[in-house]
Coordinates of C-alpha atoms and ligand atoms in Angstrom, one line a residue:
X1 CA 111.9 78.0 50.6
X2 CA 109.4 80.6 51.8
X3 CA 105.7 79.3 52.5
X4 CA 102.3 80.5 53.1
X5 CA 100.2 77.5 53.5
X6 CA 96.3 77.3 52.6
X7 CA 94.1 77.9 55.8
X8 CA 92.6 74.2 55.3
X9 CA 95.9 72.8 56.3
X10 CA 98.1 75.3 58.4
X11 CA 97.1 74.7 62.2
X12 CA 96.5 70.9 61.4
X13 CA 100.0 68.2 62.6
X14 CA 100.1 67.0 58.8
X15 CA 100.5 71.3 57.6
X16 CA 103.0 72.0 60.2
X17 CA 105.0 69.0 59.2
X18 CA 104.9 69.8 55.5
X19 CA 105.4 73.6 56.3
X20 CA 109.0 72.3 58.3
X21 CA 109.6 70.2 55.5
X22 CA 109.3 72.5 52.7
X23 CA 111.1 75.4 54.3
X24 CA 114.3 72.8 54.3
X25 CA 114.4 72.8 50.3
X26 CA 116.7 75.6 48.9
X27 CA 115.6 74.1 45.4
X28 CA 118.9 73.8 45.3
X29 CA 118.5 70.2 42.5
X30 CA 120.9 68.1 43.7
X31 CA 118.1 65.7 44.4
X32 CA 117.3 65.0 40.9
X33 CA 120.9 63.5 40.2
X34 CA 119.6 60.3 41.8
X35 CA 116.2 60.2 41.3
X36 CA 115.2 57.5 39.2
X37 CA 112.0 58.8 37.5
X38 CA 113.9 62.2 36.8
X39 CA 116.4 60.0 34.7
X40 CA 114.1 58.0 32.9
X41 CA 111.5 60.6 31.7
X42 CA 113.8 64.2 32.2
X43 CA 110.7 66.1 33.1
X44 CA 111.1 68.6 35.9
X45 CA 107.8 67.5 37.4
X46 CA 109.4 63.9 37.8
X47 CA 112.0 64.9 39.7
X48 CA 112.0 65.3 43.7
X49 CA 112.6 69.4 42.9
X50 CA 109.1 69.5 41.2
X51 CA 107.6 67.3 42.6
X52 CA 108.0 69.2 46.1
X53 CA 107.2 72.4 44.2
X54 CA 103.3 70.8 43.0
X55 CA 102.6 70.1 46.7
X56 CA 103.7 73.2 47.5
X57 CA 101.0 74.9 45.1
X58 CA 98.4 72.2 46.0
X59 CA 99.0 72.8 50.1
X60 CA 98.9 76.8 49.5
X61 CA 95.4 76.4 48.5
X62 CA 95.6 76.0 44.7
X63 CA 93.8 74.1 42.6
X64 CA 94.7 70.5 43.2
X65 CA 94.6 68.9 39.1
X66 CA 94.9 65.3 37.9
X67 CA 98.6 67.0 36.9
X68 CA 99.5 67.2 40.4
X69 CA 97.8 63.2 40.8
X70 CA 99.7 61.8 37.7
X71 CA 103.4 63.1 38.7
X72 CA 102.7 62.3 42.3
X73 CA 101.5 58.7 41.5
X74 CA 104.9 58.0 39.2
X75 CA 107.2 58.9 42.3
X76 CA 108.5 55.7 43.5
X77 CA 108.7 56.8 47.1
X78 CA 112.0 54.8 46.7
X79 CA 113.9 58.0 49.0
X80 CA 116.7 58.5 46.8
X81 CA 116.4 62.0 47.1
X82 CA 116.7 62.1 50.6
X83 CA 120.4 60.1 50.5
X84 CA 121.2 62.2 48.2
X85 CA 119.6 66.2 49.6
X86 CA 122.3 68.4 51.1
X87 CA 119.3 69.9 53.6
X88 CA 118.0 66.8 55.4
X89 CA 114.6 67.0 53.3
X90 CA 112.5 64.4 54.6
X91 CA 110.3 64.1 51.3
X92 CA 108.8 60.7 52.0
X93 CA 107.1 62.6 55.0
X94 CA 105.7 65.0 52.5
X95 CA 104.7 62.9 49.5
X96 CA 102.8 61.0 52.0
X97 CA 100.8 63.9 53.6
X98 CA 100.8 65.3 49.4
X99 CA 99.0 61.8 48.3
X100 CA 96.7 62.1 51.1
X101 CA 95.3 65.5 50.0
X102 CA 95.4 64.8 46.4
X103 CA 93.2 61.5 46.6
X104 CA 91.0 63.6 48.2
X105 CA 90.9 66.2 45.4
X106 CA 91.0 64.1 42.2
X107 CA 88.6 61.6 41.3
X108 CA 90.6 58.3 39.6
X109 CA 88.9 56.4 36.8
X110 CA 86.9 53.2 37.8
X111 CA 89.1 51.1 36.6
X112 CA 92.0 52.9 38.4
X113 CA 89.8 52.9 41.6
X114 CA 89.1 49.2 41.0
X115 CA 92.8 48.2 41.0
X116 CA 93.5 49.9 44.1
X117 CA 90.2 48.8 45.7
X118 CA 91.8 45.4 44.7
X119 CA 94.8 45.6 46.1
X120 CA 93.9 47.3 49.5
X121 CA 91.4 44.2 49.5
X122 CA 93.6 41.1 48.5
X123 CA 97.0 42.3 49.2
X124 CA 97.1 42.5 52.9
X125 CA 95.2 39.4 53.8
X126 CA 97.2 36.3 53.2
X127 CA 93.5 34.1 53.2
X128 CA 92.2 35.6 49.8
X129 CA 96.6 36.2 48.5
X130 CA 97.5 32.9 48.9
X131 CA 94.5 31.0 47.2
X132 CA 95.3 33.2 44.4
X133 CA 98.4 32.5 44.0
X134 CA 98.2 29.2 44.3
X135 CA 95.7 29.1 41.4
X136 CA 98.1 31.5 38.8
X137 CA 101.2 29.2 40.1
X138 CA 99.0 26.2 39.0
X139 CA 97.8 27.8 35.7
X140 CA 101.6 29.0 35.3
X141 CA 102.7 26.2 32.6
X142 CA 100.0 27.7 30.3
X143 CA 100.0 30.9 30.7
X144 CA 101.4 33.2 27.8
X145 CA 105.2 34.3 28.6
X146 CA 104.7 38.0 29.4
X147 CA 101.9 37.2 32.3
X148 CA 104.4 34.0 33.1
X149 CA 107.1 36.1 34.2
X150 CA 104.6 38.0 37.1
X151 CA 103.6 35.0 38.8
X152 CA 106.5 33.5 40.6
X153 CA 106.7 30.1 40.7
X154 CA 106.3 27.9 44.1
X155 CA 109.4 27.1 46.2
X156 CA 110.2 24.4 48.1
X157 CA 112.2 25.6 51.0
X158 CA 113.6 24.4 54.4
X159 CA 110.8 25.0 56.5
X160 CA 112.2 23.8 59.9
X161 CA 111.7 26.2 62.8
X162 CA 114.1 25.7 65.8
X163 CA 112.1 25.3 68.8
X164 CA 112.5 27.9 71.3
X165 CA 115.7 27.2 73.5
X166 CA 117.3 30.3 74.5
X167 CA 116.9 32.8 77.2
X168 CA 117.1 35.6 74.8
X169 CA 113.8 35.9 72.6
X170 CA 112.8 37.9 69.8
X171 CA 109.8 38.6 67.9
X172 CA 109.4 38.4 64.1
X173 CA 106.6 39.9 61.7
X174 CA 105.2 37.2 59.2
X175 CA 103.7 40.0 57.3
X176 CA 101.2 39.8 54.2
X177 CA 102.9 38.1 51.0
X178 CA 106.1 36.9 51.9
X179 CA 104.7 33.5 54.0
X180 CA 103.2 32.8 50.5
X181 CA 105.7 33.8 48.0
X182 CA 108.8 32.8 50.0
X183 CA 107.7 30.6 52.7
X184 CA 111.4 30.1 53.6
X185 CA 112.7 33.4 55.1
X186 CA 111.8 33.8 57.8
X187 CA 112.3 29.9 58.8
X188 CA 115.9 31.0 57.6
X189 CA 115.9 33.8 60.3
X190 CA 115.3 31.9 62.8
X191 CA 118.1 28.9 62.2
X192 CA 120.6 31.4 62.0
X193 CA 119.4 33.6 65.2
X194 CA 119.1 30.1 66.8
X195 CA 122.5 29.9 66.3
X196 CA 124.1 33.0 67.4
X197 CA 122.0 32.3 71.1
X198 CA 118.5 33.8 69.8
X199 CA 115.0 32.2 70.0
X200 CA 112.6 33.1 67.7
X201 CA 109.4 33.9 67.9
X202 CA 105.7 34.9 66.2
X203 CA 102.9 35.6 67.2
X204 CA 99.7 34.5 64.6
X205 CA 97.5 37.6 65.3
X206 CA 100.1 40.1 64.0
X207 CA 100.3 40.1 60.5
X208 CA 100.5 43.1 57.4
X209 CA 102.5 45.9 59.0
X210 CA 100.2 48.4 56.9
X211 CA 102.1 49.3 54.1
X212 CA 100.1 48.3 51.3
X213 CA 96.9 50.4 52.5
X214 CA 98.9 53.3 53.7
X215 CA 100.7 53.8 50.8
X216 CA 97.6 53.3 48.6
X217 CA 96.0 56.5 50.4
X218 CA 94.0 54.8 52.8
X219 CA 95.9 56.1 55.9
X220 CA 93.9 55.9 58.6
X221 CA 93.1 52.4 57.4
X222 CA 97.1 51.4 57.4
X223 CA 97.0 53.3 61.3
X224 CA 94.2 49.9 62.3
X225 CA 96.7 47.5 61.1
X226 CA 99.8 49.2 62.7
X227 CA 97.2 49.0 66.0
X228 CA 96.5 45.5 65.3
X229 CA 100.2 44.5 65.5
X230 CA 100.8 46.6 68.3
X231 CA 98.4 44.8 70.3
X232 CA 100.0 41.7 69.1
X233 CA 102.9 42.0 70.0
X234 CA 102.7 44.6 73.4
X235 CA 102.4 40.7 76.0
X236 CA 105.6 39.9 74.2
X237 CA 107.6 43.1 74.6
X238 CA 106.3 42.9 78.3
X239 CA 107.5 39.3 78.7
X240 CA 111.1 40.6 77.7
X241 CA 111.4 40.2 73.4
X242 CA 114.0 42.0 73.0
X243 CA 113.9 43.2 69.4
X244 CA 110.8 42.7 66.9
X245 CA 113.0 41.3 63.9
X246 CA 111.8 42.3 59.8
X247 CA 113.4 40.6 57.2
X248 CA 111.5 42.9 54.4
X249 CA 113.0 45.7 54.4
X250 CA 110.1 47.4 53.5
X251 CA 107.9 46.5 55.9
X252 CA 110.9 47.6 58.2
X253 CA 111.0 51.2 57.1
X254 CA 107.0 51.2 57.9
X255 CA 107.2 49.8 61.6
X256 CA 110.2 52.2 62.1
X257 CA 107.5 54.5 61.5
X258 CA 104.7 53.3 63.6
X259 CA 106.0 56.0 66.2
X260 CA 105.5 58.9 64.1
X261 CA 102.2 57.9 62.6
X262 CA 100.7 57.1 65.7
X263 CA 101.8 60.1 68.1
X264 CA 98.3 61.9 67.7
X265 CA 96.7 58.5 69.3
X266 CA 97.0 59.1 72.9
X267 CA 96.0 55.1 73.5
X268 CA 98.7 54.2 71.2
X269 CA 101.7 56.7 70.7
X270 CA 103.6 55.4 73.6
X271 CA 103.3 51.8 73.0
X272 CA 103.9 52.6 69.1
X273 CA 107.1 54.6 69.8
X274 CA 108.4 51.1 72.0
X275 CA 107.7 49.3 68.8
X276 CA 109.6 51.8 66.5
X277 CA 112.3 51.3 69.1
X278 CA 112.6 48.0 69.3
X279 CA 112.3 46.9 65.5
X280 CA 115.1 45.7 64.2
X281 CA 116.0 44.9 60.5
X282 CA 117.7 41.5 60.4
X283 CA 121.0 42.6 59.6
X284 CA 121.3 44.6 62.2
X285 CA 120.4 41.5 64.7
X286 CA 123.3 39.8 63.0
X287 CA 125.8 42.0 62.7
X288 CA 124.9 42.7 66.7
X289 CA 126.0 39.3 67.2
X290 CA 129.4 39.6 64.6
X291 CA 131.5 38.1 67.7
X292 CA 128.9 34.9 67.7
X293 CA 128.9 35.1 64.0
X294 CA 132.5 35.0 63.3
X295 CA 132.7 31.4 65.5
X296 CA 129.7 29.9 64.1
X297 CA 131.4 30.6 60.5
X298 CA 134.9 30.0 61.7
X299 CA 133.0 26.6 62.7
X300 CA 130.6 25.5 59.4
X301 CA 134.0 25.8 57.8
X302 CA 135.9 23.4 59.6
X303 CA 133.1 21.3 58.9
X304 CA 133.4 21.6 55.4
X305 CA 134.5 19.0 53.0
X306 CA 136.7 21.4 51.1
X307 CA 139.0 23.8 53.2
X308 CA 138.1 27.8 53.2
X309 CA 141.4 28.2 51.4
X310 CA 141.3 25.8 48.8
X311 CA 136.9 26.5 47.9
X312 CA 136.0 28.7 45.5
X313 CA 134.0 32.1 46.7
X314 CA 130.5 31.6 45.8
X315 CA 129.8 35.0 44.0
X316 CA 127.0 37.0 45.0
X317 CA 125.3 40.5 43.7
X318 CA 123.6 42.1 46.0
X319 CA 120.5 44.4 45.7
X320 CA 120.5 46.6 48.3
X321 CA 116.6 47.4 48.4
X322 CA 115.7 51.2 48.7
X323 CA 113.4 50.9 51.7
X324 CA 116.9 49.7 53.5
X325 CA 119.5 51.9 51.8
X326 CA 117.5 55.3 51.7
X327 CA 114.7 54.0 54.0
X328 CA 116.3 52.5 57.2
X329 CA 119.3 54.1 55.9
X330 CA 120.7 50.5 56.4
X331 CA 124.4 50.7 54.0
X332 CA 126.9 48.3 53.7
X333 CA 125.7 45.7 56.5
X334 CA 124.6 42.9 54.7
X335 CA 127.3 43.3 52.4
X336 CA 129.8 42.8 55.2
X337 CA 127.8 39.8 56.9
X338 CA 128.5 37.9 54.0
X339 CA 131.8 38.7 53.0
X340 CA 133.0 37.6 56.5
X341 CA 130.9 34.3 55.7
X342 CA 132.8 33.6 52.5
X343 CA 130.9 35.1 49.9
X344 CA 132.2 37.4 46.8
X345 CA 130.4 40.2 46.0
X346 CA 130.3 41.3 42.4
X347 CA 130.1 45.0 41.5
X348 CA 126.8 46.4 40.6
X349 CA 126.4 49.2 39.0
X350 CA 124.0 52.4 39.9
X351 CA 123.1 50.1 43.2
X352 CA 121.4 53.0 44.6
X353 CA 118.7 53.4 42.1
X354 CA 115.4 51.7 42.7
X355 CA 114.4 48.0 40.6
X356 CA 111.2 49.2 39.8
X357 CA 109.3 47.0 42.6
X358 CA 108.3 50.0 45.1
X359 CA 105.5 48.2 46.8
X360 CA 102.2 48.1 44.5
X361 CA 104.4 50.3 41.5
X362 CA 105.2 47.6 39.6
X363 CA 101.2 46.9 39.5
X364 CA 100.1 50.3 39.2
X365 CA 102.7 52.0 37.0
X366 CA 104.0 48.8 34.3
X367 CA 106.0 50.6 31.6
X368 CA 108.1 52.9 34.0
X369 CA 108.2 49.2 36.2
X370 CA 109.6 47.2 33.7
X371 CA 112.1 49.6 32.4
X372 CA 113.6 50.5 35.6
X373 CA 113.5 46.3 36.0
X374 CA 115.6 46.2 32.6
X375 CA 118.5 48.4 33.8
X376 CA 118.5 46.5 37.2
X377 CA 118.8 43.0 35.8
X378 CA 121.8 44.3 33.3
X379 CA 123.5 45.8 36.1
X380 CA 123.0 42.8 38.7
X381 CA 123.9 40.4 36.1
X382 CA 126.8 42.3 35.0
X383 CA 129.2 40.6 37.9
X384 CA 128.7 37.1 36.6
X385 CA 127.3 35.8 39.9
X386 CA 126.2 32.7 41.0
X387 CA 123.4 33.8 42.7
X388 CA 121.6 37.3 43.3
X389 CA 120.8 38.0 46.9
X390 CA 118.4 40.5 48.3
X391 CA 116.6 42.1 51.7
X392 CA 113.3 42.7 50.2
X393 CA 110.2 40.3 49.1
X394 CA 109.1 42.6 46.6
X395 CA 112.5 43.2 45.1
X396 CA 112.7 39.4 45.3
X397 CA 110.2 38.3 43.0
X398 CA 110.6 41.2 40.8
X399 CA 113.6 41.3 39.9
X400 CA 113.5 37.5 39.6
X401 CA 110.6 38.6 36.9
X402 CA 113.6 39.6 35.2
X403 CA 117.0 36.9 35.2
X404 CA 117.5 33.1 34.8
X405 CA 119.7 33.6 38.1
X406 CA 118.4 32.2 41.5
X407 CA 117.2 35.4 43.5
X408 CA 116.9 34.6 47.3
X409 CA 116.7 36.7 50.4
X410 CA 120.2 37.0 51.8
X411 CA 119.1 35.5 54.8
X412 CA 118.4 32.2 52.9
X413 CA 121.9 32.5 51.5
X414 CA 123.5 32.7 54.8
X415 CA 121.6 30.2 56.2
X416 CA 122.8 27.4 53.3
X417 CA 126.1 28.6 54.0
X418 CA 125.9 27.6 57.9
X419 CA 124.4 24.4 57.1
Ligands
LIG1 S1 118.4 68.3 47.1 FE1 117.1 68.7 48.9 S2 117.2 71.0 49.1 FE2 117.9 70.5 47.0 S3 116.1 70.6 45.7 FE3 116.3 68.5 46.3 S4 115.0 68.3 48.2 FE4 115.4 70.5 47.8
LIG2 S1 111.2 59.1 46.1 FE1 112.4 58.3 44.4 S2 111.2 58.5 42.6 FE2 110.2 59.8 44.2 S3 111.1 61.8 43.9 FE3 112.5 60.8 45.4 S4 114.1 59.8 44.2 FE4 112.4 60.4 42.8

């Protein structure tokens, strides 16, 4: 696609990115096959295609409108398109550096600025998040049905934390909501890595990896909490942790990017671009350690009561979280993890599109939210499973917004299974 970008923009980092980026679209559409706003609406400007064409006009110098803001604000950033474009078009990259300009355009309404002033605010910090969830989980029983569903109710999981043993240590990032909504993961994480030879460990000054504030157009704002973790975590990585573990995917596709959003920072882009290095979804730690693996299962099974033959294979659907398939480009991993620990998967159905949870979405845009959370549900439930596993908190509680069925982190799953 030819370019001329707006003088405001050209000889800045952000324009020459976006320039690179939309001289790789041939507007070629293949994009919109897969993207799940494009199916749901069928407007042009819903679709990767036009989508890329608006921040095209808006970044050679015309008029930015609410237009632009409204289309831009209904993408899901779920990456879809970029799975599925021919031409290696990076649009996250873009729609980020498009969001940025736009919120700087287009004024919001108050009450649209007061949500996101909300969120930025509560999301992020586990002190003011937890309290309040504490408070709608113990107002839940009363609470009409509709507004029932979005609270999810408190868990009571196996909270015991091996103690560090092993010569080989990793890191793991606690993150904002998931110590409040699903205190268990990461507890999970580090049983099973404590039994494939791993120690792990955390570090109590890290904490959000930046998503929620970055992604809400506060930017530079996300950069301070990508610093903060940095600075958390840099004594580790030079006493020898050898991966930083995530076990939300989406926070995982973020720290992948700490590299790339810090590279103007001279006091930072080095020790950013480690970071990036060394993070590590969780299924890539286990599946590192498949030799390990296989024993520790070929073990738990002898320990059984029934015999691996003769038991029935628990069946599991899994949802394969966007910010791992299209994100971390993560495919087929977790799947195979627990099929070689005994688990059936159940087909699902159109597992590439996105459940509708996409960070703050399912807050900010409700309608296209719960519709996308409708098809998901039918699809995941489709299989007849036992039990629904997934990689993501968000995905997590939303889609368990949706279905009777138990939805747990796979991690969780695997680590029953071992037990
Ligand atoms: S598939 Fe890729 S090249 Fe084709 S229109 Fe979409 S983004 Fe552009
Ligand atoms: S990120 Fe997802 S919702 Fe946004 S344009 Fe791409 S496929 Fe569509």
């Amino acid at each position: 696609m030819k370019t001329n970008l707006a003088e405001f923009i050209r000889d800045t980092p952000e324009g020459r990115e976006a320039n690179s980026i939309l001289r790789a679209c041939v507007h070629c559409g293949f994009c919109t096959a897969t993207c799940p706003t494009y199916q749901l609406l069928g407007d042009e400007l819903d679709s990767p295609r036009g989508r890329i064409y608006l921040m095209k006009e808006m970044l050679e110098g015309n008029v930015v409108t609410a237009k632009t803001q409204k289309h831009l604000d209904r993408c899901l950033t779920c990456r879809a398109c970029e799975t599925t474009c021919p031409s290696g078009v990076e649009y996250g990259r873009l729609v980020d550096i498009g969001r940025n300009i736009v919120e700087q355009h287009v004024r919001r309404s108050p009450v649209e600025t007061l949500k996101r002033v909300a969120l930025r605010a509560i999301v992020p910090r586990p002190a003011l998040f937890q309290p309040l969830l504490r408070i709608g989980q113990a107002l839940r029983p009363l609470l009409p049905a509709a507004l029932k569903r979005k609270i999810p109710e408190r868990t009571t999981r196996n909270l015991d934390w091996p103690a560090p043993r092993h010569p080989r240590r990793m890191l793991v990032l606690d993150g904002c909501v998931q110590p409040s909504l699903a205190p268990g993961i990461n507890p999970a994480t580090a049983r099973v890595l404590d039994r494939l030879g791993i120690s792990l460990i955390k570090d109590e000054t890290a904490g959000c990896c930046g998503a929620v504030t970055f992604h809400l157009n506060r930017q530079d704002d996300g950069r301070d909490y990508m610093r903060r973790n940095i600075d958390a975590w840099w004594p580790h990585v030079e006493a020898g942790a050898q991966a930083i573990v995530i076990t939300a995917s989406g926070c995982g596709t973020l720290v992948k990017e700490y590299g790339h959003h810090l590279a103007h920072d001279p006091r930072y882009a080095e020790k950013a671009a480690k970071i990036s290095a060394l993070s590590k979804d969780i299924s890539e730690v286990v599946l590192g350690e498949k030799d390990k693996l296989e024993e520790v299962i070929l073990l738990s099974t002898q320990h059984s009561a029934l015999s691996p033959a003769s038991e029935a294979k628990p069946r599991v659907a899994f949802h394969s979280p966007c910010s791992l398939q299209h994100g971390l480009k993560i495919r087929g991993t977790v799947e195979a993890i627990l099929v070689a620990a005994g688990f059936e998967l159940t087909m699902v159905p159109d597992s590439h599109l996105c459940c509708g949870s996409a960070g703050t979405y399912s807050i900010l845009e409700p309608e296209l939210s719960r519709r996308l959370l409708k098809n998901k549900v039918a699809a995941l439930e489709s299989g007849a499973p036992a039990v629904i596993a997934t990689a993501n908190i968000g995905c997590l509680t939303h889609i368990q917004s949706g279905t009777a069925i138990n939805v747990k982190h796979w991690i969780n799953v695997l680590d029953e299974r071992l037990t």
